[in-house]
Every structure is written in C-alpha cells, then in structure tokens.
Amino acid sequence: MVRRFYIAPDQLDPVEQSVTSGPVLTGSDANHIKNVLRLQTGDPVVLFDGGGREYDARIAAIDSAGVRVEILGERRSETESPVAITIAQGFLKDKKMDDLVRGLTELGMTRFIPFLAQRSVARPDPKRLRTRAERWEKIALESLKQCRRSRVPEIGATVSFSEMVDLGRETDLKVLFWEEEAGTGTSPLTKIREDRYRTVFAALGPEGGFTESEAASAREAGFIVAPLGPRILRAETAAIAACTLLQHLYGDMG
Ligand code: SAH
C-alpha cells in the first residue's frame, strides 16, 4: 500500500515541481519514512493537502534536511462523500470529543461544531477551547492518512445551543437526534429519503441529553427531530450511529 503524507498547501504552490525543487517532508513524517518504513529514493508516496487535493509522488532525495518528493501528477480524491455532513455535538467530558472527532472523520464528516447545552455535564474552560480545537484539527488531519481522505473536516468554535441551531440555517436537511422521539414506527428520515441532499446538519446532545425546550426550539427552526432506535445510546455511540445512518441514507454508504 502506498503511504500517504500531509503536505502544507503552500509547499505545493506553485505546482511547478522537479526532482530538485519538490516539497520536503520534515519532522515526524520524515523520521517515519527514514527509520520505520525505510523507504528509498524512487519509492512512490501519495501527498494530500487537507483541502481536497491529492498527488501521486515519489521520493526524490533523503537527507538530513528531510525527505524531498517529486510530484508526478494530481489525482482526484474518490473518498469524499457526495453529501457534506455537519455534526454538532453537545460538549462531552474528558477525551470523548477526541475519539469522536477521529471516528467521525473516518466516517466522512465535513464539519464538527461543539456546543454547550442546558444539560451539559462538561464545563470546558473557555481559555482552553482554542487549544482543544487545535488538538481536534490535528487528530482529524492525522486520521486522513489512515482513512485515505484528502479533505480535513472543519472544526468550528464552541457555541451556545441557539448559535448552533442558527449555524444549521443554510443546510438542506437539519436533524436533531432525540431519544424521546423514539417509537417503533418508520423513522421520519426514511420518509423523506427520496430527496437528494447536498448538505446535512445533525445535532446530538451531551451526556445529559436535550431538554424538551431545546427539542422544541430546534423544531421551530426547521429541524426534523428523529430517533436512533428505541435504545438509549451513550452520546459517543449516538454520534457515530447518526453519521453512519446519514451516510447510508444520503451519502456513500448506501
Ligand atoms: N441523558 C439521556 C440520554 C442522552 S444520550 C438519558 O439518559 O436518557 C446523548 C445524546 O445521544 C442524546 O442527546 C441524543 O442526541 C443521542 N441519542 C442517544 N440515544 C438516542 C436515541 N435512541 N434516539 C435519538 N437520539 C439518541
């Protein structure tokens, strides 16, 4: 399997590249290539820029400065979903958000929006939110190597519940997943399945769930309130299940 490496977009412009002037992989990627994978000059690699561009390349030189690569051609990424999925997630405790970002990136999420809800248990330190977001960006970028995506999901700033609802405004389909909506009938999502959506926005609650009034105000803003079966899922399970379901209904897991 050809290995994939992230390369900053500015290293790829201008695209005029040659053996002596191609982009250089440094740091842990260079170490990995030299000491773990033991790749050699001439070996193929794939580069991605996090913005959706992907390149076939080969190693042109390996030295103490890093690993210089030669770009052979741009390729079309075939791993992006036809539907752009935003997951708005009620802020969870501890490292749960880290795991979610990783899992949801693998499932093809395009945007992640953390928000604080009435029953949020986690009370993140506002001063640290920025660092947390940077960490999630790093995690997402890291998982692109493994899942073969080339576009990194956008990580939004942490917002309030009403700001989150507002951010859904521009999307074709908005869903709030609420266990109280459960029941055994056909899911409201299946009923509207004929429609083709380009953008889907899903809101999932924190450990404490959504309140009645939050569900009502989302509904008022045009959200469909939908169940994920009759069982109560842990928040971190629910988000993964929701993303999978949306990819199945409207994306590329059908
Ligand atoms: N506190 C609630 C459960 C919250 S689960 C309780 O104990 O009853 C956290 C989030 O996961 C919920 O806010 C909801 O968005 C989602 N979720 C979990 N199970 C679900 C289900 N069966 N249907 C829809 N959403 C669900």
Coordinates of C-alpha atoms and ligand atoms in Angstrom, one line a residue:
M1 CA 0.0 0.0 0.0
V2 CA 1.4 3.4 -1.0
R3 CA 1.8 5.6 2.1
R4 CA 0.0 8.9 2.4
F5 CA 1.5 12.1 3.9
Y6 CA 0.2 15.5 4.6
I7 CA 1.9 18.4 2.9
A8 CA 1.0 22.0 3.7
P9 CA -0.8 23.7 0.7
D10 CA 1.9 26.4 0.4
Q11 CA 4.5 23.8 -0.3
L12 CA 2.6 22.7 -3.3
D13 CA 2.3 26.1 -4.9
P14 CA 3.5 26.8 -7.5
V15 CA 2.8 23.4 -8.8
E16 CA 5.9 23.6 -11.0
Q17 CA 8.0 20.9 -9.3
S18 CA 11.1 18.9 -10.2
V19 CA 13.5 16.5 -8.6
T20 CA 15.5 19.3 -7.1
S21 CA 12.6 21.6 -6.1
G22 CA 9.8 19.4 -4.9
P23 CA 8.2 19.7 -1.5
V24 CA 10.1 18.4 1.6
L25 CA 8.6 16.3 4.3
T26 CA 10.2 17.0 7.7
G27 CA 9.7 16.2 11.3
S28 CA 7.9 13.0 12.3
D29 CA 6.9 12.2 8.8
A30 CA 10.5 12.3 7.6
N31 CA 11.6 10.2 10.6
H32 CA 8.8 7.7 9.9
I33 CA 9.9 7.4 6.3
K34 CA 13.6 7.0 7.1
N35 CA 13.6 4.9 10.2
V36 CA 10.3 2.9 10.3
L37 CA 9.1 2.5 6.8
R38 CA 12.7 2.6 5.4
L39 CA 11.5 4.0 2.1
Q40 CA 14.1 4.6 -0.6
T41 CA 14.7 7.2 -3.4
G42 CA 12.2 6.3 -6.1
D43 CA 9.5 4.8 -3.9
P44 CA 6.0 6.1 -4.5
V45 CA 4.1 8.1 -2.0
V46 CA 0.8 9.9 -2.0
L47 CA 0.5 13.5 -0.7
F48 CA -2.7 15.3 0.4
D49 CA -3.1 18.9 1.3
G50 CA -6.0 18.7 3.7
G51 CA -8.1 20.8 1.3
G52 CA -9.1 18.0 -1.1
R53 CA -6.1 17.9 -3.4
E54 CA -4.1 14.7 -3.7
Y55 CA -0.9 13.9 -5.6
D56 CA 1.0 10.9 -6.8
A57 CA 4.6 11.5 -6.0
R58 CA 7.9 9.7 -5.5
I59 CA 10.8 10.1 -3.2
A60 CA 13.5 12.2 -4.9
A61 CA 16.1 12.5 -2.1
I62 CA 16.5 11.6 1.5
D63 CA 18.9 13.6 3.6
S64 CA 19.3 15.3 7.0
A65 CA 17.0 18.1 5.9
G66 CA 14.1 15.7 5.3
V67 CA 12.6 13.8 2.5
R68 CA 12.2 15.6 -0.8
V69 CA 9.5 14.3 -3.1
E70 CA 8.8 14.8 -6.7
I71 CA 5.2 15.3 -7.7
L72 CA 4.1 13.2 -10.7
G73 CA 0.5 14.2 -11.0
E74 CA -2.6 15.4 -9.3
R75 CA -5.3 12.8 -8.8
R76 CA -8.9 13.0 -8.0
S77 CA -9.9 12.0 -4.5
E78 CA -12.6 9.4 -4.5
T79 CA -13.1 9.2 -0.8
E80 CA -15.2 12.4 -0.2
S81 CA -18.9 11.8 0.4
P82 CA -21.4 13.4 -2.1
V83 CA -23.1 14.8 1.0
A84 CA -21.5 17.3 3.3
I85 CA -22.3 16.2 6.9
T86 CA -22.0 18.6 9.8
I87 CA -22.1 17.0 13.2
A88 CA -23.0 19.4 16.0
Q89 CA -22.1 17.7 19.3
G90 CA -23.1 18.8 22.8
F91 CA -19.7 19.1 24.6
L92 CA -18.7 15.8 26.2
K93 CA -16.4 15.1 29.1
D94 CA -12.8 14.1 29.1
K95 CA -11.3 12.6 26.0
K96 CA -14.6 11.6 24.4
M97 CA -14.6 14.5 22.0
D98 CA -11.1 13.5 20.8
D99 CA -12.4 10.0 20.0
L100 CA -15.5 11.3 18.3
V101 CA -13.5 13.6 16.0
R102 CA -11.4 10.7 15.0
G103 CA -14.3 8.3 14.3
L104 CA -16.4 10.9 12.6
T105 CA -13.6 11.9 10.3
E106 CA -13.3 8.3 9.2
L107 CA -17.0 8.3 8.5
G108 CA -16.7 11.3 6.2
M109 CA -17.9 14.2 8.3
T110 CA -17.1 17.6 6.8
R111 CA -17.7 19.9 9.8
F112 CA -17.7 19.5 13.5
I113 CA -19.4 22.0 15.8
P114 CA -19.2 21.6 19.6
F115 CA -21.9 23.4 21.6
L116 CA -23.0 23.8 25.2
A117 CA -26.5 22.7 26.1
Q118 CA -28.7 23.1 29.1
R119 CA -27.8 19.7 30.4
S120 CA -24.1 19.7 29.5
V121 CA -22.1 18.0 32.2
A122 CA -18.8 19.1 30.7
R123 CA -17.9 22.7 31.5
P124 CA -14.9 23.3 29.4
D125 CA -12.5 26.1 30.4
P126 CA -13.2 28.9 27.9
K127 CA -9.5 29.8 27.9
R128 CA -8.6 26.3 26.7
L129 CA -11.2 25.9 24.0
R130 CA -8.8 27.2 21.4
T131 CA -6.2 24.6 22.3
R132 CA -8.9 21.9 22.3
A133 CA -10.0 22.9 18.8
E134 CA -6.4 22.8 17.6
R135 CA -6.0 19.4 19.0
W136 CA -9.1 18.1 17.2
E137 CA -7.8 19.6 14.0
K138 CA -4.6 17.7 14.5
I139 CA -6.4 14.5 15.2
A140 CA -8.6 14.9 12.1
L141 CA -5.5 15.5 9.9
E142 CA -3.8 12.5 11.4
S143 CA -6.7 10.3 10.6
L144 CA -6.8 11.3 7.0
K145 CA -3.6 9.4 6.5
Q146 CA -5.2 6.2 7.6
C147 CA -8.7 6.6 6.1
R148 CA -7.5 7.9 2.8
R149 CA -9.4 11.1 2.7
S150 CA -7.8 14.2 1.4
R151 CA -10.0 16.9 2.9
V152 CA -9.8 17.7 6.6
P153 CA -13.1 18.4 8.4
E154 CA -13.6 21.9 9.5
I155 CA -13.6 22.3 13.3
G156 CA -15.9 25.0 14.4
A157 CA -15.6 27.1 17.5
T158 CA -17.7 26.1 20.6
V159 CA -21.0 27.8 20.5
S160 CA -24.2 28.0 22.5
F161 CA -27.2 25.9 21.7
S162 CA -29.1 28.7 20.0
E163 CA -26.0 29.7 18.0
M164 CA -25.7 26.0 16.9
V165 CA -29.3 26.0 15.7
D166 CA -28.5 29.1 13.8
L167 CA -25.5 27.6 12.1
G168 CA -27.8 24.9 10.6
R169 CA -29.7 27.5 8.7
E170 CA -28.0 27.1 5.3
T171 CA -28.2 23.3 5.1
D172 CA -30.6 21.2 3.1
L173 CA -31.6 18.9 5.9
K174 CA -31.3 19.6 9.7
V175 CA -31.9 16.8 12.2
L176 CA -31.8 16.8 15.9
F177 CA -31.5 13.3 17.4
W178 CA -33.7 12.9 20.4
E179 CA -34.3 9.7 22.3
E180 CA -37.7 11.0 23.5
E181 CA -38.9 10.9 19.9
A182 CA -38.4 7.1 20.0
G183 CA -41.1 4.8 19.0
T184 CA -41.1 1.9 16.7
G185 CA -42.6 3.4 13.6
T186 CA -40.8 4.4 10.4
S187 CA -38.1 7.0 11.1
P188 CA -39.0 10.4 9.8
L189 CA -35.7 10.3 7.9
T190 CA -36.7 7.3 5.9
K191 CA -39.9 9.0 4.9
I192 CA -38.1 11.9 3.3
R193 CA -35.4 9.7 1.8
E194 CA -36.4 10.4 -1.8
D195 CA -35.0 13.8 -1.5
R196 CA -31.4 14.4 -2.5
Y197 CA -29.5 16.5 -0.1
R198 CA -26.1 18.1 -0.6
T199 CA -25.7 19.3 2.9
V200 CA -27.0 17.7 6.1
F201 CA -26.7 19.0 9.6
A202 CA -27.1 16.7 12.6
A203 CA -27.3 17.8 16.3
L204 CA -26.5 15.4 19.1
G205 CA -26.9 16.1 22.8
P206 CA -24.3 15.9 25.6
E207 CA -24.4 13.1 28.2
G208 CA -27.4 14.7 29.9
G209 CA -29.4 14.8 26.6
F210 CA -31.5 17.6 25.2
T211 CA -34.3 19.2 27.2
E212 CA -37.9 19.5 26.0
S213 CA -37.5 23.1 25.2
E214 CA -34.3 22.6 23.2
A215 CA -36.0 20.0 21.1
A216 CA -38.9 22.4 20.6
S217 CA -36.8 25.3 19.6
A218 CA -34.9 23.2 17.1
R219 CA -38.1 22.0 15.6
E220 CA -39.3 25.6 15.3
A221 CA -36.1 26.4 13.4
G222 CA -36.9 23.7 10.9
F223 CA -35.0 20.7 12.4
I224 CA -36.5 17.3 12.0
V225 CA -36.5 15.5 15.4
A226 CA -35.6 11.9 14.9
P227 CA -34.8 8.8 17.0
L228 CA -31.9 6.4 16.6
G229 CA -33.9 3.3 17.6
P230 CA -35.6 2.5 20.9
R231 CA -32.5 2.1 22.9
I232 CA -30.6 4.9 24.7
L233 CA -27.2 5.2 23.2
R234 CA -24.3 6.8 25.0
A235 CA -23.5 10.1 23.5
E236 CA -20.3 8.9 21.8
T237 CA -22.2 5.9 20.3
A238 CA -25.1 8.1 19.2
A239 CA -22.9 10.5 17.1
I240 CA -21.2 7.6 15.3
A241 CA -24.5 5.9 14.7
A242 CA -26.1 9.1 13.4
C243 CA -23.2 9.8 11.0
T244 CA -23.3 6.3 9.7
L245 CA -27.1 6.5 9.2
L246 CA -26.8 9.8 7.3
Q247 CA -24.1 8.4 5.1
H248 CA -26.3 5.4 4.4
L249 CA -29.4 7.4 3.6
Y250 CA -27.9 10.3 1.7
G251 CA -24.2 9.7 1.2
D252 CA -21.8 7.0 0.1
M253 CA -22.6 4.1 2.5
G254 CA -25.8 3.1 0.7
Ligands
SAH1 N1 -29.5 11.6 29.1 C1 -30.3 10.8 28.3 C2 -29.5 10.2 27.1 C3 -28.6 11.2 26.4 S1 -27.7 10.3 25.2 C4 -30.8 9.7 29.1 O1 -30.1 9.2 29.9 O2 -32.0 9.4 28.9 C5 -26.9 11.6 24.4 C6 -27.4 12.0 23.1 O3 -27.4 10.9 22.2 C7 -28.8 12.5 23.1 O4 -28.9 13.8 23.4 C8 -29.2 12.2 21.7 O5 -28.9 13.2 20.8 C9 -28.4 10.9 21.3 N2 -29.2 9.7 21.5 C10 -29.0 8.7 22.3 N3 -29.9 7.7 22.1 C11 -30.7 8.1 21.2 C12 -31.9 7.6 20.6 N4 -32.4 6.4 20.9 N5 -32.5 8.3 19.7 C13 -32.1 9.5 19.3 N6 -31.0 10.1 19.9 C14 -30.3 9.4 20.8

